[in-house]
Tab-separated table of C-alpha atoms and ligand atoms in Angstrom:
chain	number	residue	atom	x	y	z
A	30	MET	CA	0.000	0.000	0.000
A	31	ALA	CA	1.252	3.486	-0.813
A	32	LYS	CA	2.565	5.396	2.153
A	33	GLN	CA	-0.048	7.773	3.451
A	34	LYS	CA	0.673	11.451	2.999
A	35	PRO	CA	0.771	13.609	6.136
A	36	VAL	CA	-2.473	15.456	6.845
A	37	LEU	CA	-2.433	19.245	6.790
A	38	ASN	CA	-5.415	21.068	8.296
A	39	VAL	CA	-5.955	24.405	6.617
A	40	ALA	CA	-8.372	27.166	7.610
A	41	PHE	CA	-9.642	29.587	4.976
A	42	ILE	CA	-10.180	33.032	6.378
A	43	GLY	CA	-11.062	36.463	5.085
A	44	HIS	CA	-13.812	38.996	4.650
A	45	VAL	CA	-17.296	38.055	3.453
A	46	ASP	CA	-17.331	37.742	-0.350
A	47	ALA	CA	-13.560	37.714	-0.762
A	48	GLY	CA	-14.016	34.328	-2.408
A	49	LYS	CA	-13.181	31.767	0.255
A	50	SER	CA	-15.857	29.292	-0.804
A	51	THR	CA	-15.023	29.768	-4.463
A	52	THR	CA	-11.323	29.201	-3.782
A	53	VAL	CA	-11.978	26.059	-1.773
A	54	GLY	CA	-14.413	24.777	-4.409
A	55	ARG	CA	-11.800	25.395	-7.089
A	56	LEU	CA	-9.099	23.644	-5.073
A	57	LEU	CA	-11.295	20.616	-4.572
A	58	TYR	CA	-12.450	20.516	-8.173
A	59	ASP	CA	-9.169	21.139	-9.979
A	60	SER	CA	-7.366	18.647	-7.799
A	61	GLY	CA	-9.934	16.036	-8.729
A	62	ALA	CA	-11.643	15.733	-5.365
A	63	ILE	CA	-15.067	16.612	-6.732
A	64	ASP	CA	-17.004	14.537	-9.130
A	65	PRO	CA	-17.583	16.563	-12.346
A	66	GLN	CA	-21.173	15.295	-12.381
A	67	LEU	CA	-21.795	16.849	-8.975
A	68	LEU	CA	-20.376	20.111	-10.226
A	69	GLU	CA	-22.644	19.951	-13.312
A	70	LYS	CA	-25.610	19.467	-11.023
A	71	LEU	CA	-24.585	22.403	-8.850
A	72	LYS	CA	-23.996	24.513	-11.941
A	73	ARG	CA	-27.547	23.825	-13.114
A	74	GLU	CA	-28.907	24.638	-9.673
A	75	ALA	CA	-26.933	27.846	-9.554
A	76	GLN	CA	-28.251	28.832	-12.988
A	77	GLU	CA	-31.816	27.996	-12.001
A	78	ARG	CA	-31.505	30.279	-9.033
A	79	GLY	CA	-30.047	33.011	-11.202
A	80	LYS	CA	-26.663	32.706	-9.605
A	81	ALA	CA	-24.509	31.411	-12.424
A	82	GLY	CA	-20.858	31.500	-11.504
A	83	PHE	CA	-21.603	30.533	-7.951
A	84	GLU	CA	-21.165	26.820	-8.486
A	85	PHE	CA	-17.880	26.571	-6.664
A	86	ALA	CA	-19.264	28.382	-3.672
A	87	TYR	CA	-22.235	26.008	-3.913
A	88	VAL	CA	-19.914	23.095	-3.500
A	89	MET	CA	-18.794	24.433	-0.158
A	90	ASP	CA	-22.272	25.448	0.915
A	91	ASN	CA	-23.461	22.004	0.026
A	92	LEU	CA	-20.788	20.601	2.291
A	93	LYS	CA	-21.581	23.110	5.001
A	94	GLU	CA	-25.187	21.981	4.966
A	95	GLU	CA	-24.054	18.433	5.126
A	96	ARG	CA	-22.062	19.299	8.187
A	97	GLU	CA	-24.930	21.147	9.784
A	98	ARG	CA	-26.991	18.005	9.435
A	99	GLY	CA	-24.473	16.460	11.749
A	100	VAL	CA	-22.375	14.378	9.399
A	101	THR	CA	-19.289	15.640	11.154
A	102	ILE	CA	-17.369	12.459	10.699
A	103	ASP	CA	-17.754	12.323	6.937
A	104	VAL	CA	-15.042	14.642	5.760
A	105	ALA	CA	-14.493	12.760	2.513
A	106	HIS	CA	-15.532	15.685	0.347
A	107	LYS	CA	-13.500	18.231	2.207
A	108	LYS	CA	-10.225	16.539	1.489
A	109	PHE	CA	-7.916	16.835	-1.436
A	110	GLU	CA	-4.390	15.834	-2.174
A	111	THR	CA	-1.387	17.875	-3.101
A	112	PRO	CA	1.867	16.209	-4.130
A	113	LYS	CA	2.977	16.357	-0.478
A	114	TYR	CA	-0.121	16.452	1.714
A	115	GLU	CA	-3.591	15.231	2.261
A	116	VAL	CA	-5.247	18.577	2.934
A	117	THR	CA	-8.344	18.873	5.103
A	118	ILE	CA	-10.286	22.093	4.977
A	119	VAL	CA	-10.978	22.613	8.655
A	120	ASP	CA	-13.207	25.574	8.113
A	121	CYS	CA	-14.495	27.942	5.585
A	122	PRO	CA	-16.456	30.363	7.692
A	123	GLY	CA	-19.421	32.056	6.070
A	124	HIS	CA	-20.787	35.213	7.594
A	125	ARG	CA	-23.253	33.544	9.937
A	126	ASP	CA	-21.314	31.866	12.672
A	127	PHE	CA	-17.885	32.503	11.374
A	128	ILE	CA	-16.091	33.566	14.517
A	129	LYS	CA	-17.445	30.688	16.517
A	130	ASN	CA	-16.442	28.276	13.778
A	131	MET	CA	-13.119	29.941	13.550
A	132	ILE	CA	-12.429	29.380	17.210
A	133	THR	CA	-13.203	25.711	17.195
A	134	GLY	CA	-11.926	25.409	13.642
A	135	ALA	CA	-8.863	27.585	13.572
A	136	SER	CA	-7.492	26.290	16.813
A	137	GLN	CA	-7.213	23.000	14.952
A	138	ALA	CA	-5.579	24.481	11.899
A	139	ASP	CA	-1.935	23.873	11.078
A	140	ALA	CA	-1.986	26.738	8.624
A	141	ALA	CA	-4.308	29.373	7.235
A	142	VAL	CA	-4.994	30.798	3.823
A	143	LEU	CA	-6.132	34.399	3.931
A	144	VAL	CA	-8.303	35.246	0.933
A	145	VAL	CA	-8.636	38.928	0.063
A	146	ASP	CA	-10.266	40.745	-2.831
A	147	VAL	CA	-7.599	42.630	-4.815
A	148	ASN	CA	-10.072	45.524	-5.036
A	149	ASP	CA	-9.752	46.076	-1.280
A	150	ALA	CA	-6.576	48.024	-2.040
A	151	LYS	CA	-8.904	50.844	-3.073
A	152	THR	CA	-11.035	50.825	0.072
A	153	GLY	CA	-8.586	49.597	2.683
A	154	ILE	CA	-8.306	46.357	4.604
A	155	GLN	CA	-11.733	44.975	5.459
A	156	PRO	CA	-12.619	44.693	9.148
A	157	GLN	CA	-13.196	40.947	8.995
A	158	THR	CA	-9.835	40.422	7.337
A	159	ARG	CA	-8.248	42.122	10.339
A	160	GLU	CA	-10.361	40.278	12.832
A	161	HIS	CA	-9.707	36.858	11.299
A	162	MET	CA	-5.984	37.466	11.107
A	163	PHE	CA	-5.870	38.753	14.649
A	164	LEU	CA	-7.608	35.613	15.828
A	165	ALA	CA	-5.398	33.379	13.736
A	166	ARG	CA	-2.413	34.955	15.410
A	167	THR	CA	-3.865	34.689	18.898
A	168	LEU	CA	-4.800	31.087	18.286
A	169	GLY	CA	-1.213	30.337	17.390
A	170	ILE	CA	-1.394	29.785	13.619
A	171	LYS	CA	2.114	30.581	12.489
A	172	GLN	CA	1.986	29.516	8.848
A	173	ILE	CA	-0.075	31.534	6.440
A	174	ALA	CA	-0.410	32.145	2.726
A	175	VAL	CA	-2.369	34.968	1.144
A	176	ALA	CA	-4.524	34.623	-1.968
A	177	ILE	CA	-5.021	38.019	-3.570
A	178	ASN	CA	-8.179	37.040	-5.383
A	179	LYS	CA	-10.414	38.298	-8.192
A	180	MET	CA	-7.383	39.269	-10.273
A	181	ASP	CA	-9.603	38.948	-13.371
A	182	THR	CA	-11.533	42.023	-12.218
A	183	VAL	CA	-8.413	44.196	-12.474
A	184	ASN	CA	-7.215	42.776	-15.797
A	185	TYR	CA	-4.624	40.682	-13.997
A	186	SER	CA	-2.706	43.860	-13.240
A	187	GLN	CA	0.605	43.475	-11.443
A	188	GLU	CA	0.306	47.020	-10.161
A	189	GLU	CA	-2.982	46.277	-8.395
A	190	TYR	CA	-1.529	43.075	-6.935
A	191	GLU	CA	1.512	44.934	-5.586
A	192	LYS	CA	-0.716	47.594	-4.039
A	193	MET	CA	-2.718	45.002	-2.163
A	194	LYS	CA	0.380	43.092	-1.119
A	195	LYS	CA	1.989	46.243	0.268
A	196	LEU	CA	-1.147	47.271	2.116
A	197	LEU	CA	-1.497	43.871	3.798
A	198	SER	CA	2.200	43.656	4.615
A	199	GLU	CA	2.480	47.111	6.151
A	200	GLN	CA	-0.870	47.528	7.808
A	201	LEU	CA	-1.722	44.046	8.943
A	202	LEU	CA	0.908	41.344	8.822
A	203	LYS	CA	3.828	43.305	10.279
A	204	VAL	CA	1.589	44.746	12.973
A	205	LEU	CA	0.636	41.221	14.016
A	206	GLY	CA	4.252	40.110	14.060
A	207	TYR	CA	4.283	38.094	10.821
A	208	ASN	CA	7.218	38.515	8.473
A	209	PRO	CA	5.764	39.304	5.017
A	210	ASP	CA	9.011	38.143	3.351
A	211	GLN	CA	8.244	34.630	4.514
A	212	ILE	CA	4.689	34.653	3.211
A	213	ASP	CA	3.515	33.740	-0.285
A	214	PHE	CA	1.125	36.266	-1.815
A	215	ILE	CA	-0.554	34.465	-4.678
A	216	PRO	CA	-2.514	36.425	-7.292
A	217	THR	CA	-5.584	34.277	-8.014
A	218	ALA	CA	-8.861	34.360	-9.860
A	219	SER	CA	-10.566	31.454	-8.172
A	220	LEU	CA	-13.685	31.738	-10.256
A	221	LYS	CA	-11.626	31.186	-13.424
A	222	GLY	CA	-9.016	28.931	-11.892
A	223	ASP	CA	-5.935	31.134	-12.240
A	224	ASN	CA	-3.057	30.143	-9.929
A	225	VAL	CA	-5.175	27.967	-7.667
A	226	VAL	CA	-4.162	24.534	-8.918
A	227	LYS	CA	-3.192	25.506	-12.478
A	228	LYS	CA	-0.547	28.078	-13.213
A	229	SER	CA	-2.131	31.120	-14.811
A	230	GLU	CA	-1.199	32.221	-18.302
A	231	ASN	CA	-2.778	35.570	-17.595
A	232	MET	CA	-0.093	36.671	-15.167
A	233	PRO	CA	3.311	35.959	-16.716
A	234	TRP	CA	4.794	38.597	-14.385
A	235	TYR	CA	4.142	36.351	-11.394
A	236	LYS	CA	6.942	33.894	-10.748
A	237	GLY	CA	5.815	32.525	-7.386
A	238	PRO	CA	3.934	29.356	-6.489
A	239	THR	CA	0.304	28.544	-7.174
A	240	LEU	CA	-1.929	28.205	-4.130
A	241	VAL	CA	-1.463	24.438	-4.107
A	242	GLU	CA	2.304	24.814	-4.367
A	243	ALA	CA	2.185	27.287	-1.502
A	244	LEU	CA	0.312	24.718	0.626
A	245	ASP	CA	3.108	22.261	-0.073
A	246	LYS	CA	5.644	24.747	1.278
A	247	PHE	CA	4.030	24.620	4.719
A	248	GLN	CA	5.769	22.521	7.338
A	249	PRO	CA	3.949	19.367	8.377
A	250	PRO	CA	2.430	19.665	11.823
A	251	GLU	CA	4.255	18.009	14.653
A	252	LYS	CA	2.056	15.424	16.224
A	253	PRO	CA	1.831	15.846	19.981
A	254	THR	CA	1.633	12.095	20.551
A	255	ASN	CA	3.649	12.251	23.776
A	256	LEU	CA	1.158	14.519	25.543
A	257	PRO	CA	-1.746	13.065	27.545
A	258	LEU	CA	-4.752	11.961	25.477
A	259	ARG	CA	-7.333	14.688	24.857
A	260	ILE	CA	-10.286	14.381	22.500
A	261	PRO	CA	-12.823	17.223	22.728
A	262	ILE	CA	-16.186	15.736	21.841
A	263	GLN	CA	-18.077	17.274	18.928
A	264	ASP	CA	-21.073	15.012	18.929
A	265	VAL	CA	-22.312	11.758	20.356
A	266	TYR	CA	-24.248	9.195	18.351
A	267	SER	CA	-26.098	6.131	19.437
A	268	ILE	CA	-25.949	3.655	16.599
A	269	THR	CA	-28.182	0.598	16.597
A	270	GLY	CA	-26.161	-2.572	16.781
A	271	VAL	CA	-22.969	-0.647	17.540
A	272	GLY	CA	-23.597	1.407	20.661
A	273	THR	CA	-22.379	4.813	21.794
A	274	VAL	CA	-20.111	6.593	19.330
A	275	PRO	CA	-18.574	9.905	20.383
A	276	VAL	CA	-17.040	11.882	17.533
A	277	GLY	CA	-14.175	14.322	17.752
A	278	ARG	CA	-10.678	15.211	16.770
A	279	VAL	CA	-7.740	13.812	18.681
A	280	GLU	CA	-5.852	16.886	19.854
A	281	THR	CA	-3.077	15.186	21.793
A	282	GLY	CA	-1.978	11.677	22.718
A	283	ILE	CA	-2.876	8.310	21.257
A	284	LEU	CA	-6.077	6.271	21.472
A	285	LYS	CA	-6.257	2.526	20.851
A	286	PRO	CA	-9.038	-0.033	20.942
A	287	GLY	CA	-9.102	-1.637	24.394
A	288	ASP	CA	-8.133	1.635	26.135
A	289	LYS	CA	-10.007	2.615	29.268
A	290	VAL	CA	-11.206	6.188	28.850
A	291	VAL	CA	-12.831	8.874	30.943
A	292	PHE	CA	-15.013	11.781	29.812
A	293	GLU	CA	-14.745	15.012	31.801
A	294	PRO	CA	-16.445	16.927	33.308
A	295	ALA	CA	-19.077	14.172	33.083
A	296	GLY	CA	-16.703	11.870	34.962
A	297	VAL	CA	-17.953	8.709	33.240
A	298	GLN	CA	-15.627	5.892	32.249
A	299	GLY	CA	-15.769	3.269	29.532
A	300	GLU	CA	-13.702	1.065	27.282
A	301	VAL	CA	-12.945	1.696	23.626
A	302	LYS	CA	-14.144	-1.137	21.398
A	303	SER	CA	-13.217	0.237	17.989
A	304	ILE	CA	-12.104	3.427	16.267
A	305	GLU	CA	-13.244	4.653	12.861
A	306	MET	CA	-11.890	7.297	10.527
A	307	HIS	CA	-13.346	8.017	7.088
A	308	HIS	CA	-15.610	4.968	7.567
A	309	GLU	CA	-12.703	2.619	8.078
A	310	GLN	CA	-11.579	0.933	11.259
A	311	ILE	CA	-8.139	2.029	12.384
A	312	PRO	CA	-5.802	0.372	14.921
A	313	GLN	CA	-4.758	3.646	16.548
A	314	ALA	CA	-5.830	7.291	16.447
A	315	GLU	CA	-3.298	10.110	16.584
A	316	PRO	CA	-3.394	13.893	16.886
A	317	GLY	CA	-5.179	15.412	13.924
A	318	ASP	CA	-7.377	12.398	13.292
A	319	ASN	CA	-11.101	13.066	13.117
A	320	ILE	CA	-12.590	9.914	14.550
A	321	GLY	CA	-15.678	8.211	15.782
A	322	PHE	CA	-15.030	5.673	18.514
A	323	ASN	CA	-17.281	3.097	19.963
A	324	VAL	CA	-17.246	3.095	23.775
A	325	ARG	CA	-18.579	0.313	25.948
A	326	GLY	CA	-20.053	1.263	29.322
A	327	VAL	CA	-21.086	4.789	28.354
A	328	SER	CA	-24.526	5.807	27.161
A	329	LYS	CA	-25.310	8.698	24.812
A	330	LYS	CA	-27.028	10.594	27.604
A	331	ASP	CA	-23.921	10.478	29.839
A	332	ILE	CA	-21.751	12.618	27.617
A	333	LYS	CA	-22.143	15.570	25.279
A	334	ARG	CA	-20.415	18.043	23.032
A	335	GLY	CA	-17.869	20.001	25.061
A	336	ASP	CA	-16.782	17.042	27.162
A	337	VAL	CA	-13.194	15.895	26.734
A	338	CYS	CA	-12.045	12.290	26.554
A	339	GLY	CA	-8.766	11.208	28.146
A	340	HIS	CA	-7.170	8.271	29.916
A	341	PRO	CA	-8.180	7.731	33.575
A	342	ASP	CA	-4.544	7.858	34.768
A	343	ASN	CA	-4.181	11.397	33.386
A	344	PRO	CA	-7.710	12.735	33.038
A	345	PRO	CA	-8.705	16.058	31.457
A	346	THR	CA	-8.518	18.900	33.988
A	347	VAL	CA	-11.855	20.227	35.200
A	348	ALA	CA	-11.262	23.828	36.227
A	349	GLU	CA	-12.518	25.221	39.486
A	350	GLU	CA	-10.895	28.502	38.507
A	351	PHE	CA	-8.180	29.551	36.095
A	352	THR	CA	-5.818	32.405	35.468
A	353	ALA	CA	-5.806	33.597	31.890
A	354	GLN	CA	-3.953	35.951	29.665
A	355	ILE	CA	-6.387	37.688	27.337
A	356	VAL	CA	-6.522	40.300	24.611
A	357	VAL	CA	-9.686	42.369	24.316
A	358	LEU	CA	-10.626	42.479	20.631
A	359	GLN	CA	-13.736	44.603	20.906
A	360	HIS	CA	-16.005	45.636	23.713
A	361	PRO	CA	-18.563	48.443	23.414
A	362	THR	CA	-17.877	49.636	26.974
A	363	ALA	CA	-15.497	47.920	29.358
A	364	ILE	CA	-14.866	44.617	31.084
A	365	THR	CA	-15.117	44.768	34.870
A	366	VAL	CA	-15.171	42.245	37.730
A	367	GLY	CA	-18.403	40.236	37.670
A	368	TYR	CA	-18.744	40.228	33.879
A	369	THR	CA	-19.933	36.765	32.751
A	370	PRO	CA	-19.706	36.184	28.992
A	371	VAL	CA	-19.515	32.817	27.206
A	372	PHE	CA	-16.125	31.182	26.839
A	373	HIS	CA	-15.570	28.994	23.786
A	374	ALA	CA	-12.781	26.540	24.480
A	375	HIS	CA	-12.225	23.511	22.206
A	376	THR	CA	-15.807	22.273	21.679
A	377	ALA	CA	-17.155	23.636	24.991
A	378	GLN	CA	-19.203	26.787	25.524
A	379	VAL	CA	-19.509	27.829	29.146
A	380	ALA	CA	-20.400	31.129	30.793
A	381	CYS	CA	-17.517	32.217	33.008
A	382	THR	CA	-17.166	35.099	35.453
A	383	PHE	CA	-14.294	37.572	35.634
A	384	MET	CA	-13.348	37.277	39.328
A	385	GLU	CA	-10.293	39.531	39.382
A	386	LEU	CA	-8.445	41.777	36.970
A	387	LEU	CA	-4.865	41.109	38.056
A	388	LYS	CA	-2.610	42.973	35.660
A	389	LYS	CA	-2.824	45.047	32.530
A	390	LEU	CA	-0.069	44.271	30.018
A	391	ASP	CA	1.517	46.060	27.127
A	392	PRO	CA	0.037	44.029	24.235
A	393	ARG	CA	3.287	44.194	22.249
A	394	THR	CA	5.880	43.394	24.899
A	395	GLY	CA	3.825	41.620	27.550
A	396	GLN	CA	5.226	43.905	30.259
A	397	VAL	CA	2.993	44.821	33.185
A	398	ILE	CA	1.748	48.387	32.875
A	399	GLU	CA	-0.848	48.410	35.673
A	400	GLU	CA	-1.625	46.265	38.711
A	401	ASN	CA	-5.286	45.518	39.512
A	402	PRO	CA	-6.847	47.692	36.806
A	403	GLN	CA	-10.463	48.777	37.367
A	404	PHE	CA	-11.553	47.843	33.865
A	405	LEU	CA	-10.346	46.554	30.508
A	406	LYS	CA	-11.263	47.989	27.147
A	407	THR	CA	-10.738	47.260	23.447
A	408	GLY	CA	-7.077	46.703	22.638
A	409	ASP	CA	-6.034	45.909	26.222
A	410	ALA	CA	-4.087	42.804	27.155
A	411	ALA	CA	-4.409	41.504	30.698
A	412	ILE	CA	-4.027	38.729	33.205
A	413	VAL	CA	-7.323	37.861	34.833
A	414	LYS	CA	-8.856	35.293	37.133
A	415	ILE	CA	-11.830	33.397	35.736
A	416	LYS	CA	-14.433	31.132	37.314
A	417	PRO	CA	-16.625	28.904	35.141
A	418	THR	CA	-20.304	28.908	36.134
A	419	LYS	CA	-20.450	25.166	35.492
A	420	PRO	CA	-17.785	22.485	35.202
A	421	MET	CA	-15.569	22.763	32.136
A	422	VAL	CA	-12.315	21.277	30.918
A	423	ILE	CA	-9.445	23.626	30.247
A	424	GLU	CA	-5.725	22.947	30.434
A	425	ASN	CA	-2.714	25.071	31.207
A	426	VAL	CA	-1.531	26.241	27.781
A	427	ARG	CA	2.071	25.481	28.747
A	428	GLU	CA	1.232	21.840	29.418
A	429	ILE	CA	-1.321	21.102	26.694
A	430	PRO	CA	-1.427	24.104	24.327
A	431	GLN	CA	-4.167	22.528	22.202
A	432	LEU	CA	-6.610	22.637	25.118
A	433	GLY	CA	-5.496	25.913	26.675
A	434	ARG	CA	-6.904	28.492	24.269
A	435	PHE	CA	-10.316	30.102	24.166
A	436	ALA	CA	-12.380	32.939	22.741
A	437	ILE	CA	-14.854	35.028	24.689
A	438	ARG	CA	-18.171	35.832	23.024
A	439	ASP	CA	-20.943	38.188	23.999
A	440	MET	CA	-23.602	40.225	22.161
A	441	GLY	CA	-22.998	38.217	18.988
A	442	MET	CA	-19.352	39.117	18.708
A	443	THR	CA	-15.972	37.947	19.843
A	444	ILE	CA	-14.985	40.130	22.751
A	445	ALA	CA	-11.604	38.643	23.487
A	446	ALA	CA	-9.255	35.737	22.878
A	447	GLY	CA	-6.863	34.205	25.328
A	448	MET	CA	-5.200	31.262	27.004
A	449	ALA	CA	-5.192	29.641	30.426
A	450	ILE	CA	-1.807	30.068	32.123
A	451	ASP	CA	-2.704	28.482	35.452
A	452	VAL	CA	-5.564	26.133	36.271
A	453	LYS	CA	-6.908	25.304	39.706
A	454	ALA	CA	-8.260	21.825	39.163
A	455	LYS	CA	-11.373	20.332	40.700
A	456	ASN	CA	-10.490	16.735	40.088
A	457	LYS	CA	-6.794	16.571	40.910
B	513	LIG	N1	-14.680	37.893	-10.810
B	513	LIG	C1	-14.432	37.043	-9.810
B	513	LIG	N2	-15.376	36.790	-8.919
B	513	LIG	C2	-15.076	35.934	-7.917
B	513	LIG	C3	-13.811	35.309	-7.795
B	513	LIG	N3	-13.829	34.523	-6.691
B	513	LIG	C4	-15.060	34.646	-6.161
B	513	LIG	N4	-15.822	35.484	-6.892
B	513	LIG	C5	-17.214	35.864	-6.667
B	513	LIG	O1	-17.304	36.556	-5.430
B	513	LIG	C6	-18.530	36.264	-4.772
B	513	LIG	C7	-18.249	35.739	-3.361
B	513	LIG	O2	-17.555	34.494	-3.425
B	513	LIG	P1	-17.615	33.446	-2.243
B	513	LIG	O3	-16.684	32.362	-2.601
B	513	LIG	O4	-19.015	33.101	-1.914
B	513	LIG	O5	-17.015	34.330	-1.085
B	513	LIG	P2	-16.756	33.947	0.433
B	513	LIG	O6	-15.525	34.658	0.829
B	513	LIG	O7	-16.759	32.475	0.617
B	513	LIG	O8	-17.967	34.590	1.102
B	513	LIG	P3	-18.778	34.132	2.390
B	513	LIG	O9	-18.930	32.633	2.351
B	513	LIG	O10	-20.057	34.862	2.181
B	513	LIG	O11	-17.969	34.625	3.539
B	513	LIG	C8	-19.242	35.263	-5.660
B	513	LIG	O12	-20.126	35.996	-6.502
B	513	LIG	C9	-18.123	34.667	-6.493
B	513	LIG	O13	-18.566	34.168	-7.734
B	513	LIG	C10	-12.822	35.612	-8.790
B	513	LIG	O14	-11.704	35.116	-8.772
B	513	LIG	N5	-13.192	36.482	-9.756
């Protein structure tokens, strides 16, 4: 059997209408991951609805719907192969729930592709482009590539491309601490297919890689197999004749059939009978694997999305309280003691209370600029003490980085992003 290619999880980010869905659709199609008949069908549907040209976006929307119906485990259509990798699209956020998806999605991403409309050079960087990139940075995504899209709308002009590249480099990437010299800026027209999988003949001035070639330049993710097992649960199924099947992505550690496992904060234990990935049984699951696993001794009603599976000798940490370092992305007024917004950590969503504001930090250097501030506002970085209103799993980011990050949501927006730097455990 051919050696399996390493899996690379890539998040597609960018402002509404920049062309994320179209780019992903094009990647899937031109790399042969989509059946041409399906595309024909989608094309007809798009035409019938008066939206010709949208077929690639339809491909993604079709998949999104599929996912919303709960077919989380079936990622077959969201995968494609490059010469080096098996690429999984971990998210392609639309405008509805994009930040929330981004938090659970982007924290899993090994790399991100930022898609921007080349025409944004005229109006300035779009707010969502900034917000997505800021989050990507906070969530620890170090590898990015930029697709400067819709090049067909500016006659494939090098000048327009350079303008956009300069704007992003100076006003966004450098500010966030990325080095633009190490980033590929690919001029694309995803709708037409230029420089996505096929090298464009319309831009002979561009000597760099296509988007697919840029993906192959990313470093493969290191698998944290030596860390304790942690699988945040996305969903739990009860399948007739099989039993209870939790579904999730292995963040750290290794899971094997026969393993005794515990789900926290539920506190229930069971034994793994079998593990499935892409509808096939596998002898062992590793970090990055999206799996369903059949557990004996646990019923569907015992566990739920947001619980974390681990081994009983090193169980997931249920936090009584935790100290966190946060950055306030946007808050209409100010954050004060007693504020209780919803924390999104791995697959959990739990309301948590700000118990103490310990220190205000300089967001660039991390140096303390004020002890016990009275309030925090947009742009502030701080160290704070947090108390969940109900049991939740969170880990010290220094011990298990994959389970230590979170976003804070309130009023339909992402207020802040951060990480737990000290956890007072309930169960240890
Ligand atoms: N001319 C041109 N239009 C494009 C290109 N890429 C995307 N579009 C169009 O731009 C519009 C938005 O594309 P989408 O792929 O839906 O954009 P998105 O970023 O996924 O948007 P959301 O899912 O709404 O966040 C659609 O009308 C596309 O057909 C391109 O390369 N050239």
